[in-house]
mmCIF file of C-alpha atoms in Angstrom:
data_model
loop_
_atom_site.group_PDB
_atom_site.id
_atom_site.type_symbol
_atom_site.label_atom_id
_atom_site.label_comp_id
_atom_site.label_asym_id
_atom_site.label_seq_id
_atom_site.Cartn_x
_atom_site.Cartn_y
_atom_site.Cartn_z
ATOM 1 C CA MET A 1 191.553 154.532 109.853
ATOM 2 C CA GLU A 2 192.843 157.327 112.060
ATOM 3 C CA SER A 3 194.804 158.822 109.157
ATOM 4 C CA LEU A 4 191.948 158.603 106.658
ATOM 5 C CA LEU A 5 189.415 160.193 108.997
ATOM 6 C CA ARG A 6 191.565 162.817 110.690
ATOM 7 C CA GLY A 7 189.690 166.118 110.436
ATOM 8 C CA HIS A 8 186.625 164.446 108.901
ATOM 9 C CA PRO A 9 183.618 163.970 111.235
ATOM 10 C CA VAL A 10 181.846 162.305 108.298
ATOM 11 C CA ARG A 11 183.559 160.975 105.193
ATOM 12 C CA SER A 12 182.532 158.853 102.211
ATOM 13 C CA LEU A 13 184.730 155.794 101.821
ATOM 14 C CA THR A 14 184.742 152.506 99.980
ATOM 15 C CA VAL A 15 184.945 149.648 102.453
ATOM 16 C CA ASP A 16 185.874 146.359 100.808
ATOM 17 C CA GLY A 17 184.233 147.383 97.564
ATOM 18 C CA VAL A 18 181.095 148.752 99.246
ATOM 19 C CA ASP A 19 180.333 152.487 99.261
ATOM 20 C CA ALA A 20 179.805 153.726 102.821
ATOM 21 C CA VAL A 21 179.748 156.840 104.959
ATOM 22 C CA PHE A 22 182.121 156.683 107.917
ATOM 23 C CA VAL A 23 181.006 158.713 110.955
ATOM 24 C CA LYS A 24 183.626 159.760 113.503
ATOM 25 C CA ASP A 25 181.670 162.459 115.353
ATOM 26 C CA PRO A 26 180.465 160.908 118.672
ATOM 27 C CA VAL A 27 177.441 163.223 118.805
ATOM 28 C CA LEU A 28 176.282 161.995 115.392
ATOM 29 C CA VAL A 29 176.969 158.375 116.324
ATOM 30 C CA ARG A 30 174.691 158.776 119.346
ATOM 31 C CA ARG A 31 171.943 160.088 117.059
ATOM 32 C CA ILE A 32 172.305 156.972 114.908
ATOM 33 C CA LEU A 33 172.132 154.639 117.899
ATOM 34 C CA VAL A 34 169.677 156.442 120.170
ATOM 35 C CA SER A 35 167.667 159.522 119.282
ATOM 36 C CA GLU A 36 167.242 158.776 115.563
ATOM 37 C CA SER A 37 167.709 154.996 115.626
ATOM 38 C CA LYS A 38 164.316 154.354 113.992
ATOM 39 C CA HIS A 39 165.767 155.688 110.728
ATOM 40 C CA TYR A 40 168.559 153.090 110.667
ATOM 41 C CA GLY A 41 168.420 149.343 110.100
ATOM 42 C CA LYS A 42 171.004 146.593 110.089
ATOM 43 C CA GLY A 43 174.048 147.186 107.906
ATOM 44 C CA GLU A 44 176.521 144.967 106.101
ATOM 45 C CA LEU A 45 178.443 143.878 109.195
ATOM 46 C CA PHE A 46 175.211 142.865 110.904
ATOM 47 C CA ARG A 47 174.298 140.593 108.013
ATOM 48 C CA LYS A 48 177.659 138.871 108.352
ATOM 49 C CA ALA A 49 176.833 138.157 111.996
ATOM 50 C CA ARG A 50 173.560 136.571 110.956
ATOM 51 C CA ASN A 51 175.331 133.404 109.883
ATOM 52 C CA LEU A 52 175.009 132.633 113.595
ATOM 53 C CA SER A 53 171.253 133.196 113.794
ATOM 54 C CA ARG A 54 168.365 134.586 111.754
ATOM 55 C CA VAL A 55 165.751 134.668 114.480
ATOM 56 C CA GLY A 56 165.193 136.090 117.941
ATOM 57 C CA MET A 57 167.528 138.880 119.004
ATOM 58 C CA LEU A 58 169.241 139.074 115.590
ATOM 59 C CA SER A 59 165.971 139.258 113.694
ATOM 60 C CA GLU A 60 165.373 142.152 111.294
ATOM 61 C CA ASP A 61 161.980 142.516 112.994
ATOM 62 C CA GLU A 62 162.296 145.153 115.732
ATOM 63 C CA ALA A 63 159.372 143.819 117.760
ATOM 64 C CA MET A 64 160.899 140.338 117.793
ATOM 65 C CA HIS A 65 164.277 141.780 118.780
ATOM 66 C CA ARG A 66 162.719 143.556 121.781
ATOM 67 C CA HIS A 67 160.748 140.464 122.741
ATOM 68 C CA TYR A 68 163.820 138.267 122.922
ATOM 69 C CA ARG A 69 165.790 140.875 124.816
ATOM 70 C CA ARG A 70 163.043 140.780 127.447
ATOM 71 C CA LEU A 71 163.193 136.989 127.435
ATOM 72 C CA ALA A 72 166.951 136.941 128.094
ATOM 73 C CA ASN A 73 166.947 139.774 130.625
ATOM 74 C CA PRO A 74 166.000 137.723 133.734
ATOM 75 C CA TYR A 75 169.182 135.664 133.266
ATOM 76 C CA LEU A 76 171.484 138.623 132.685
ATOM 77 C CA ARG A 77 170.330 141.377 135.050
ATOM 78 C CA SER A 78 172.645 142.473 137.852
ATOM 79 C CA THR A 79 170.784 140.812 140.729
ATOM 80 C CA LYS A 80 170.798 137.450 138.935
ATOM 81 C CA VAL A 81 174.444 137.757 137.909
ATOM 82 C CA ASP A 82 175.463 138.069 141.569
ATOM 83 C CA GLU A 83 174.215 134.512 142.060
ATOM 84 C CA TYR A 84 176.631 133.263 139.402
ATOM 85 C CA VAL A 85 179.802 134.509 141.125
ATOM 86 C CA PRO A 86 180.656 131.327 143.137
ATOM 87 C CA ALA A 87 180.247 129.168 140.016
ATOM 88 C CA MET A 88 182.337 131.624 137.981
ATOM 89 C CA ARG A 89 185.152 131.447 140.547
ATOM 90 C CA ASP A 90 185.124 127.644 140.612
ATOM 91 C CA ILE A 91 185.289 127.489 136.818
ATOM 92 C CA VAL A 92 188.243 129.871 136.592
ATOM 93 C CA ARG A 93 190.129 128.015 139.336
ATOM 94 C CA GLY A 94 189.514 124.725 137.562
ATOM 95 C CA VAL A 95 191.068 125.997 134.328
ATOM 96 C CA VAL A 96 194.072 127.880 135.741
ATOM 97 C CA SER A 97 194.957 125.012 138.078
ATOM 98 C CA SER A 98 195.963 123.050 134.960
ATOM 99 C CA TRP A 99 198.667 125.603 134.107
ATOM 100 C CA ARG A 100 202.253 124.722 134.932
ATOM 101 C CA ALA A 101 204.876 127.165 136.138
ATOM 102 C CA GLY A 102 207.300 128.107 133.382
ATOM 103 C CA ASN A 103 205.256 126.511 130.594
ATOM 104 C CA ALA A 104 203.911 129.015 128.060
ATOM 105 C CA VAL A 105 200.117 129.302 127.905
ATOM 106 C CA ASP A 106 198.059 130.407 124.911
ATOM 107 C CA ILE A 107 196.063 132.984 126.824
ATOM 108 C CA GLN A 108 193.322 133.485 124.249
ATOM 109 C CA THR A 109 192.411 129.815 124.008
ATOM 110 C CA GLU A 110 192.417 129.605 127.804
ATOM 111 C CA MET A 111 190.169 132.656 128.086
ATOM 112 C CA CYS A 112 187.851 130.995 125.560
ATOM 113 C CA ARG A 113 187.749 127.878 127.747
ATOM 114 C CA ILE A 114 186.901 129.955 130.807
ATOM 115 C CA SER A 115 184.292 132.245 129.255
ATOM 116 C CA CYS A 116 182.560 129.366 127.465
ATOM 117 C CA ALA A 117 182.360 127.222 130.596
ATOM 118 C CA ILE A 118 180.933 130.180 132.516
ATOM 119 C CA ALA A 119 178.314 130.912 129.842
ATOM 120 C CA VAL A 120 177.158 127.299 129.578
ATOM 121 C CA GLU A 121 177.116 126.534 133.302
ATOM 122 C CA THR A 122 175.294 129.720 134.312
ATOM 123 C CA LEU A 123 172.833 130.141 131.453
ATOM 124 C CA ILE A 124 172.003 126.479 130.791
ATOM 125 C CA THR A 125 171.311 124.781 134.093
ATOM 126 C CA GLY A 126 170.166 121.320 135.125
ATOM 127 C CA LEU A 127 172.056 119.304 132.492
ATOM 128 C CA PRO A 128 174.229 116.287 133.365
ATOM 129 C CA SER A 129 177.781 117.386 134.179
ATOM 130 C CA GLU A 130 179.268 115.454 131.276
ATOM 131 C CA THR A 131 176.871 117.193 128.863
ATOM 132 C CA THR A 132 177.702 120.602 130.290
ATOM 133 C CA GLU A 133 181.414 119.874 129.929
ATOM 134 C CA ALA A 134 181.004 118.694 126.333
ATOM 135 C CA LEU A 135 178.952 121.794 125.446
ATOM 136 C CA SER A 136 181.614 124.021 126.988
ATOM 137 C CA GLU A 137 184.418 122.357 125.050
ATOM 138 C CA ARG A 138 182.583 122.588 121.728
ATOM 139 C CA LEU A 139 181.543 126.180 122.346
ATOM 140 C CA SER A 140 185.173 127.032 123.131
ATOM 141 C CA ARG A 141 186.300 125.736 119.743
ATOM 142 C CA LEU A 142 183.523 127.673 118.011
ATOM 143 C CA ALA A 143 184.330 130.884 119.909
ATOM 144 C CA TRP A 144 188.018 130.687 119.023
ATOM 145 C CA GLU A 145 187.263 130.233 115.325
ATOM 146 C CA MET A 146 184.733 133.097 115.441
ATOM 147 C CA ILE A 147 187.206 135.462 117.102
ATOM 148 C CA ARG A 148 189.685 134.996 114.268
ATOM 149 C CA LYS A 149 187.159 135.340 111.457
ATOM 150 C CA PRO A 150 187.834 138.403 109.236
ATOM 151 C CA LEU A 151 184.759 140.588 108.798
ATOM 152 C CA TYR A 152 184.723 141.580 105.158
ATOM 153 C CA GLY A 153 184.075 139.424 102.112
ATOM 154 C CA LYS A 154 186.937 140.048 99.654
ATOM 155 C CA SER A 155 189.441 140.966 102.349
ATOM 156 C CA ALA A 156 188.308 137.990 104.380
ATOM 157 C CA ALA A 157 188.895 135.682 101.422
ATOM 158 C CA ARG A 158 192.420 137.036 100.985
ATOM 159 C CA ALA A 159 193.216 137.028 104.706
ATOM 160 C CA ALA A 160 191.658 133.685 105.635
ATOM 161 C CA ARG A 161 194.073 131.019 106.794
ATOM 162 C CA PRO A 162 194.004 127.695 104.937
ATOM 163 C CA GLY A 163 191.016 125.702 106.118
ATOM 164 C CA ALA A 164 189.727 128.504 108.400
ATOM 165 C CA SER A 165 186.249 128.575 106.896
ATOM 166 C CA LYS A 166 185.981 124.799 107.077
ATOM 167 C CA ARG A 167 187.117 124.773 110.716
ATOM 168 C CA LEU A 168 184.557 127.421 111.633
ATOM 169 C CA SER A 169 181.720 125.540 109.922
ATOM 170 C CA GLN A 170 182.752 122.283 111.567
ATOM 171 C CA ALA A 171 183.042 123.856 115.021
ATOM 172 C CA ARG A 172 179.628 125.450 114.665
ATOM 173 C CA LYS A 173 178.071 122.170 113.514
ATOM 174 C CA GLU A 174 179.566 120.189 116.393
ATOM 175 C CA PHE A 175 178.314 122.641 118.997
ATOM 176 C CA ARG A 176 174.920 123.051 117.371
ATOM 177 C CA ASP A 177 174.387 119.284 117.037
ATOM 178 C CA LEU A 178 174.995 118.703 120.737
ATOM 179 C CA LEU A 179 172.825 121.669 121.695
ATOM 180 C CA ALA A 180 170.037 120.359 119.449
ATOM 181 C CA ALA A 181 170.226 116.986 121.217
ATOM 182 C CA CYS A 182 169.879 118.754 124.587
ATOM 183 C CA ILE A 183 166.837 120.640 123.294
ATOM 184 C CA ALA A 184 165.261 117.403 122.048
ATOM 185 C CA ASP A 185 165.749 115.843 125.494
ATOM 186 C CA LEU A 186 164.122 118.867 127.145
ATOM 187 C CA LEU A 187 161.130 118.633 124.814
ATOM 188 C CA ASP A 188 160.761 114.950 125.733
ATOM 189 C CA SER A 189 160.817 115.890 129.427
ATOM 190 C CA PRO A 190 158.592 118.970 129.797
ATOM 191 C CA GLU A 191 159.105 119.052 133.562
ATOM 192 C CA ALA A 192 162.881 119.540 133.152
ATOM 193 C CA THR A 193 164.295 123.054 133.287
ATOM 194 C CA ALA A 194 167.484 124.398 131.757
ATOM 195 C CA GLY A 195 167.554 128.113 132.494
ATOM 196 C CA TYR A 196 167.707 130.352 129.445
ATOM 197 C CA LEU A 197 167.148 127.393 127.128
ATOM 198 C CA SER A 198 163.880 126.554 128.864
ATOM 199 C CA ALA A 199 162.740 130.173 128.580
ATOM 200 C CA LEU A 200 163.130 129.953 124.808
ATOM 201 C CA LEU A 201 161.365 126.594 124.611
ATOM 202 C CA THR A 202 158.380 127.668 126.716
ATOM 203 C CA ASP A 203 157.890 131.052 125.023
ATOM 204 C CA SER A 204 154.347 131.072 123.674
ATOM 205 C CA ASP A 205 151.844 133.409 122.043
ATOM 206 C CA GLU A 206 148.458 134.502 123.400
ATOM 207 C CA LYS A 207 146.933 131.197 122.253
ATOM 208 C CA GLY A 208 149.505 129.126 124.060
ATOM 209 C CA ASN A 209 151.331 128.049 120.899
ATOM 210 C CA ARG A 210 155.100 127.807 121.085
ATOM 211 C CA VAL A 211 156.664 130.757 119.249
ATOM 212 C CA LEU A 212 159.969 129.187 118.205
ATOM 213 C CA THR A 213 160.587 125.784 116.699
ATOM 214 C CA ALA A 214 163.267 123.603 118.271
ATOM 215 C CA ASP A 215 165.550 124.538 115.382
ATOM 216 C CA GLU A 216 164.998 128.268 115.975
ATOM 217 C CA VAL A 217 165.636 127.856 119.710
ATOM 218 C CA CYS A 218 168.929 126.216 118.826
ATOM 219 C CA GLU A 219 169.874 129.084 116.484
ATOM 220 C CA GLU A 220 169.071 131.708 119.108
ATOM 221 C CA ALA A 221 171.019 129.903 121.832
ATOM 222 C CA VAL A 222 174.048 129.488 119.557
ATOM 223 C CA MET A 223 173.997 133.236 118.890
ATOM 224 C CA MET A 224 173.608 134.214 122.543
ATOM 225 C CA LEU A 225 176.274 131.864 123.852
ATOM 226 C CA THR A 226 178.785 132.778 121.150
ATOM 227 C CA ALA A 227 178.236 136.504 121.672
ATOM 228 C CA ALA A 228 178.669 136.021 125.421
ATOM 229 C CA THR A 229 182.080 134.413 125.005
ATOM 230 C CA VAL A 230 184.070 135.849 122.089
ATOM 231 C CA THR A 231 184.022 139.383 123.494
ATOM 232 C CA THR A 232 184.955 138.373 127.048
ATOM 233 C CA ALA A 233 187.830 136.193 125.843
ATOM 234 C CA SER A 234 189.276 139.051 123.792
ATOM 235 C CA VAL A 235 188.952 141.643 126.558
ATOM 236 C CA MET A 236 190.529 139.385 129.182
ATOM 237 C CA SER A 237 193.420 138.560 126.860
ATOM 238 C CA TRP A 238 194.203 142.264 126.529
ATOM 239 C CA ALA A 239 193.814 142.789 130.281
ATOM 240 C CA LEU A 240 196.394 140.120 131.137
ATOM 241 C CA HIS A 241 198.740 141.376 128.429
ATOM 242 C CA VAL A 242 198.596 144.937 129.765
ATOM 243 C CA LEU A 243 199.259 143.764 133.329
ATOM 244 C CA SER A 244 202.432 142.021 132.179
ATOM 245 C CA LYS A 245 203.667 145.303 130.670
ATOM 246 C CA GLU A 246 202.588 147.678 133.465
ATOM 247 C CA PRO A 247 204.047 146.597 136.865
ATOM 248 C CA MET A 248 202.769 149.670 138.714
ATOM 249 C CA VAL A 249 199.264 149.093 137.367
ATOM 250 C CA GLU A 250 199.487 145.437 138.377
ATOM 251 C CA GLU A 251 200.560 146.344 141.912
ATOM 252 C CA ARG A 252 197.642 148.722 142.396
ATOM 253 C CA LEU A 253 195.180 146.271 140.876
ATOM 254 C CA LEU A 254 196.283 143.401 143.109
ATOM 255 C CA LYS A 255 195.941 145.614 146.168
ATOM 256 C CA ASP A 256 192.440 146.710 145.176
ATOM 257 C CA LEU A 257 191.313 143.152 144.418
ATOM 258 C CA ALA A 258 192.666 141.921 147.756
ATOM 259 C CA GLN A 259 190.830 144.670 149.618
ATOM 260 C CA LYS A 260 187.581 143.834 147.840
ATOM 261 C CA ARG A 261 188.075 140.143 148.544
ATOM 262 C CA ASN A 262 188.617 140.885 152.247
ATOM 263 C CA GLY A 263 185.787 143.379 152.443
ATOM 264 C CA SER A 264 188.140 146.230 153.348
ATOM 265 C CA ALA A 265 187.902 148.264 150.157
ATOM 266 C CA VAL A 266 187.282 151.985 150.613
ATOM 267 C CA HIS A 267 184.413 153.145 148.408
ATOM 268 C CA ASP A 268 184.426 156.598 146.872
ATOM 269 C CA HIS A 269 180.930 157.059 145.519
ATOM 270 C CA ASP A 270 182.138 159.862 143.266
ATOM 271 C CA ALA A 271 184.613 157.671 141.367
ATOM 272 C CA PRO A 272 184.909 154.020 140.311
ATOM 273 C CA GLY A 273 187.370 151.824 142.210
ATOM 274 C CA TYR A 274 190.711 150.923 140.705
ATOM 275 C CA THR A 275 189.634 147.513 139.383
ATOM 276 C CA LEU A 276 186.704 149.051 137.544
ATOM 277 C CA ARG A 277 188.880 151.894 136.252
ATOM 278 C CA PHE A 278 191.375 149.319 134.971
ATOM 279 C CA LEU A 279 188.673 147.397 133.100
ATOM 280 C CA MET A 280 187.133 150.603 131.751
ATOM 281 C CA GLU A 281 190.519 151.573 130.329
ATOM 282 C CA ILE A 282 191.025 148.129 128.778
ATOM 283 C CA LEU A 283 187.624 148.460 127.102
ATOM 284 C CA ARG A 284 188.429 151.990 125.981
ATOM 285 C CA LEU A 285 191.626 150.995 124.200
ATOM 286 C CA TYR A 286 190.560 147.517 123.097
ATOM 287 C CA PRO A 287 186.773 147.451 122.540
ATOM 288 C CA PRO A 288 186.002 143.937 121.275
ATOM 289 C CA VAL A 289 183.250 145.160 118.933
ATOM 290 C CA TRP A 290 185.565 147.632 117.238
ATOM 291 C CA ILE A 291 183.480 148.518 114.173
ATOM 292 C CA SER A 292 179.736 148.644 113.462
ATOM 293 C CA CYS A 293 177.456 149.354 110.552
ATOM 294 C CA ARG A 294 173.910 150.609 110.020
ATOM 295 C CA LYS A 295 171.917 151.307 106.867
ATOM 296 C CA THR A 296 169.521 154.220 106.369
ATOM 297 C CA LEU A 297 165.902 153.091 105.955
ATOM 298 C CA SER A 298 164.873 156.351 104.276
ATOM 299 C CA ASP A 299 166.426 159.660 103.243
ATOM 300 C CA VAL A 300 167.798 161.213 106.453
ATOM 301 C CA MET A 301 169.687 164.271 107.627
ATOM 302 C CA LEU A 302 172.556 163.354 109.932
ATOM 303 C CA GLY A 303 173.579 166.713 111.311
ATOM 304 C CA ASP A 304 174.441 168.754 108.209
ATOM 305 C CA TYR A 305 174.832 165.663 106.039
ATOM 306 C CA SER A 306 172.128 164.356 103.715
ATOM 307 C CA LEU A 307 172.121 160.563 103.445
ATOM 308 C CA PRO A 308 169.865 158.845 100.885
ATOM 309 C CA ALA A 309 167.988 155.674 101.741
ATOM 310 C CA GLY A 310 170.158 152.577 101.603
ATOM 311 C CA THR A 311 173.359 154.324 102.672
ATOM 312 C CA ASN A 312 175.768 152.142 104.628
ATOM 313 C CA VAL A 313 176.813 154.102 107.725
ATOM 314 C CA VAL A 314 179.944 152.857 109.490
ATOM 315 C CA PHE A 315 181.416 153.921 112.834
ATOM 316 C CA SER A 316 184.175 152.588 115.048
ATOM 317 C CA SER A 317 184.296 152.460 118.841
ATOM 318 C CA TYR A 318 188.073 152.040 118.489
ATOM 319 C CA LEU A 319 188.321 155.506 116.942
ATOM 320 C CA LEU A 320 185.708 157.080 119.206
ATOM 321 C CA HIS A 321 187.590 155.828 122.272
ATOM 322 C CA ARG A 322 190.886 157.285 121.037
ATOM 323 C CA ASP A 323 189.627 160.758 120.186
ATOM 324 C CA PRO A 324 192.217 163.210 121.618
ATOM 325 C CA GLU A 325 189.517 165.848 122.135
ATOM 326 C CA ARG A 326 187.782 163.544 124.644
ATOM 327 C CA TYR A 327 190.803 161.640 125.921
ATOM 328 C CA PRO A 328 194.116 163.503 126.328
ATOM 329 C CA ARG A 329 197.050 161.276 125.357
ATOM 330 C CA PRO A 330 194.493 158.822 123.970
ATOM 331 C CA HIS A 331 196.905 155.938 123.269
ATOM 332 C CA ARG A 332 198.284 155.911 126.803
ATOM 333 C CA PHE A 333 196.944 153.313 129.233
ATOM 334 C CA ASP A 334 195.805 155.329 132.242
ATOM 335 C CA PRO A 335 193.066 153.953 134.530
ATOM 336 C CA ASP A 336 193.189 157.139 136.593
ATOM 337 C CA ARG A 337 191.806 159.183 133.710
ATOM 338 C CA TRP A 338 188.422 157.856 134.907
ATOM 339 C CA LEU A 339 188.775 159.783 138.174
ATOM 340 C CA SER A 340 188.051 162.980 136.280
ATOM 341 C CA THR A 341 186.572 161.683 133.028
ATOM 342 C CA HIS A 342 183.076 160.222 133.058
ATOM 343 C CA PRO A 343 181.343 158.380 130.215
ATOM 344 C CA SER A 344 179.290 160.959 128.374
ATOM 345 C CA LYS A 345 175.510 160.807 128.353
ATOM 346 C CA VAL A 346 175.228 163.184 125.397
ATOM 347 C CA ASP A 347 177.499 161.493 122.877
ATOM 348 C CA ALA A 348 178.987 158.119 121.958
ATOM 349 C CA SER A 349 182.574 158.794 122.984
ATOM 350 C CA TYR A 350 182.610 155.648 125.182
ATOM 351 C CA ILE A 351 180.514 152.742 123.960
ATOM 352 C CA PRO A 352 182.311 149.426 124.689
ATOM 353 C CA PHE A 353 178.915 147.709 125.006
ATOM 354 C CA GLY A 354 177.048 149.916 122.557
ATOM 355 C CA ILE A 355 174.136 152.141 123.544
ATOM 356 C CA GLY A 356 170.463 152.412 122.785
ATOM 357 C CA SER A 357 168.032 149.627 121.977
ATOM 358 C CA LYS A 358 170.771 147.502 120.364
ATOM 359 C CA GLY A 359 173.227 147.879 123.221
ATOM 360 C CA CYS A 360 174.659 144.686 124.695
ATOM 361 C CA ILE A 361 172.074 143.073 126.961
ATOM 362 C CA GLY A 362 174.825 141.112 128.700
ATOM 363 C CA GLU A 363 176.702 144.162 130.015
ATOM 364 C CA PRO A 364 176.024 143.468 133.765
ATOM 365 C CA PHE A 365 177.072 139.832 133.215
ATOM 366 C CA ALA A 366 180.253 140.918 131.431
ATOM 367 C CA TRP A 367 181.426 143.391 134.087
ATOM 368 C CA GLN A 368 181.031 140.796 136.837
ATOM 369 C CA GLU A 369 182.616 138.029 134.812
ATOM 370 C CA LEU A 370 185.647 140.143 133.854
ATOM 371 C CA GLU A 371 186.307 141.067 137.483
ATOM 372 C CA VAL A 372 185.985 137.476 138.692
ATOM 373 C CA ILE A 373 188.350 136.120 136.029
ATOM 374 C CA LEU A 374 190.840 138.900 136.701
ATOM 375 C CA ASP A 375 190.748 138.280 140.447
ATOM 376 C CA VAL A 376 191.182 134.508 140.329
ATOM 377 C CA VAL A 377 193.884 134.476 137.636
ATOM 378 C CA THR A 378 196.015 137.164 139.284
ATOM 379 C CA GLN A 379 195.565 135.614 142.719
ATOM 380 C CA GLU A 380 197.065 132.351 141.468
ATOM 381 C CA TRP A 381 199.580 133.400 138.831
ATOM 382 C CA LYS A 382 201.895 136.183 137.693
ATOM 383 C CA LEU A 383 201.945 136.138 133.904
ATOM 384 C CA GLY A 384 204.925 137.294 131.901
ATOM 385 C CA ALA A 385 205.343 137.720 128.178
ATOM 386 C CA GLU A 386 207.057 134.865 126.374
ATOM 387 C CA PRO A 387 210.465 136.032 125.090
ATOM 388 C CA HIS A 388 210.453 137.269 121.471
ATOM 389 C CA ASN A 389 206.659 137.088 121.268
ATOM 390 C CA HIS A 390 205.629 140.373 119.660
ATOM 391 C CA VAL A 391 201.917 140.929 120.238
ATOM 392 C CA ARG A 392 200.036 142.508 117.334
ATOM 393 C CA THR A 393 196.460 143.762 117.224
ATOM 394 C CA ALA A 394 194.106 141.707 115.060
ATOM 395 C CA PRO A 395 190.956 143.597 113.981
ATOM 396 C CA GLU A 396 188.813 140.618 112.998
ATOM 397 C CA THR A 397 185.406 139.599 114.377
ATOM 398 C CA THR A 398 186.681 141.006 117.658
ATOM 399 C CA LEU A 399 189.679 143.202 118.355
ATOM 400 C CA HIS A 400 192.066 140.645 119.816
ATOM 401 C CA PRO A 401 195.804 139.984 120.167
ATOM 402 C CA ARG A 402 197.091 138.141 117.112
ATOM 403 C CA ARG A 403 199.066 135.640 119.187
ATOM 404 C CA LEU A 404 199.410 135.876 122.950
ATOM 405 C CA LEU A 405 201.662 133.356 124.667
ATOM 406 C CA MET A 406 202.411 134.063 128.332
ATOM 407 C CA VAL A 407 204.453 132.256 130.959
ATOM 408 C CA PRO A 408 202.798 131.718 134.388
ATOM 409 C CA GLN A 409 204.733 131.831 137.639
ATOM 410 C CA PRO A 410 203.130 131.202 141.051
ATOM 411 C CA ARG A 411 202.277 134.239 143.170
#
């Protein structure tokens, strides 16, 4: 991608047999996502995501999309997320306590377990503990299969592992069936509450009629919970991998986390603390949503480029984040670059959560969750790379390590 687009802010390409325009200029990408977003609809990659849901926040209808963002917001805003921190910590401790010193751990599956348990236990409240645990386990299997799903049709068919499609369908069915049973129980007990799930079930129009059917509520919840987990699991996998390769970074991170835990951290209001800088750099180099697509709704001018209606417009946060004009030595992991570099408000040179009306609504939740997981894991364990395990980047549904086995040793 870097080679094909070098020197080309906009270039016509064929992506998996589909004609598209690839945009590398961060100023033009911001126009697509923010100032001129009304001229762009969902593209090919978005339609592939819709096998998770066809209603609510993933609806083609813009008014419905905004409505369901507002519905989810009370459960994801910063002040609410602060309330989740004790539960998040308990969940992470419960998972990492099962690790054994010297025994290799598949970090990605473990991060799926953690992120899925956090999503279920914080967003769906009031269920019996055994039901919550079963939902978490089934969501974890679904998230892991989703992470490894190739994005494009023909390439996906060639790259798919034997039985991968069947495993994904089965994992989705198992999770959805249990979630549907929970929804049926809630409908039979109107006085019961279950957090975000209840908000979907009680959503009504001006006449008091329920907006979504039970089936549509299930679809929307599957989408939200899956989106809340696959990205976090991928980002945390990269974070732990980088720490194992960068001892000086690890030392500074542990010191900063300990100071924050003890309430002795020194705050510089002009710059983010080291933990935040570390996570910002992880998200710069390894944005989980690494490629996106829009489609022009009418003939548009994108800068000096004329795009007819129906044009597939593709852009990549991976490339935007590694632009040497914005980030000197762009492939180098350097949290301290954020002492002098600040995310731009005039372009899309740093968009790990997207921007504009389609930006990730769970961003406050994600930042808090990433820090909690990082703190608890590193407090308990020092993770080293398994010998002879070469970690490769897998650009599939998320940008994740192809295979990440690490060996824990007690701190």
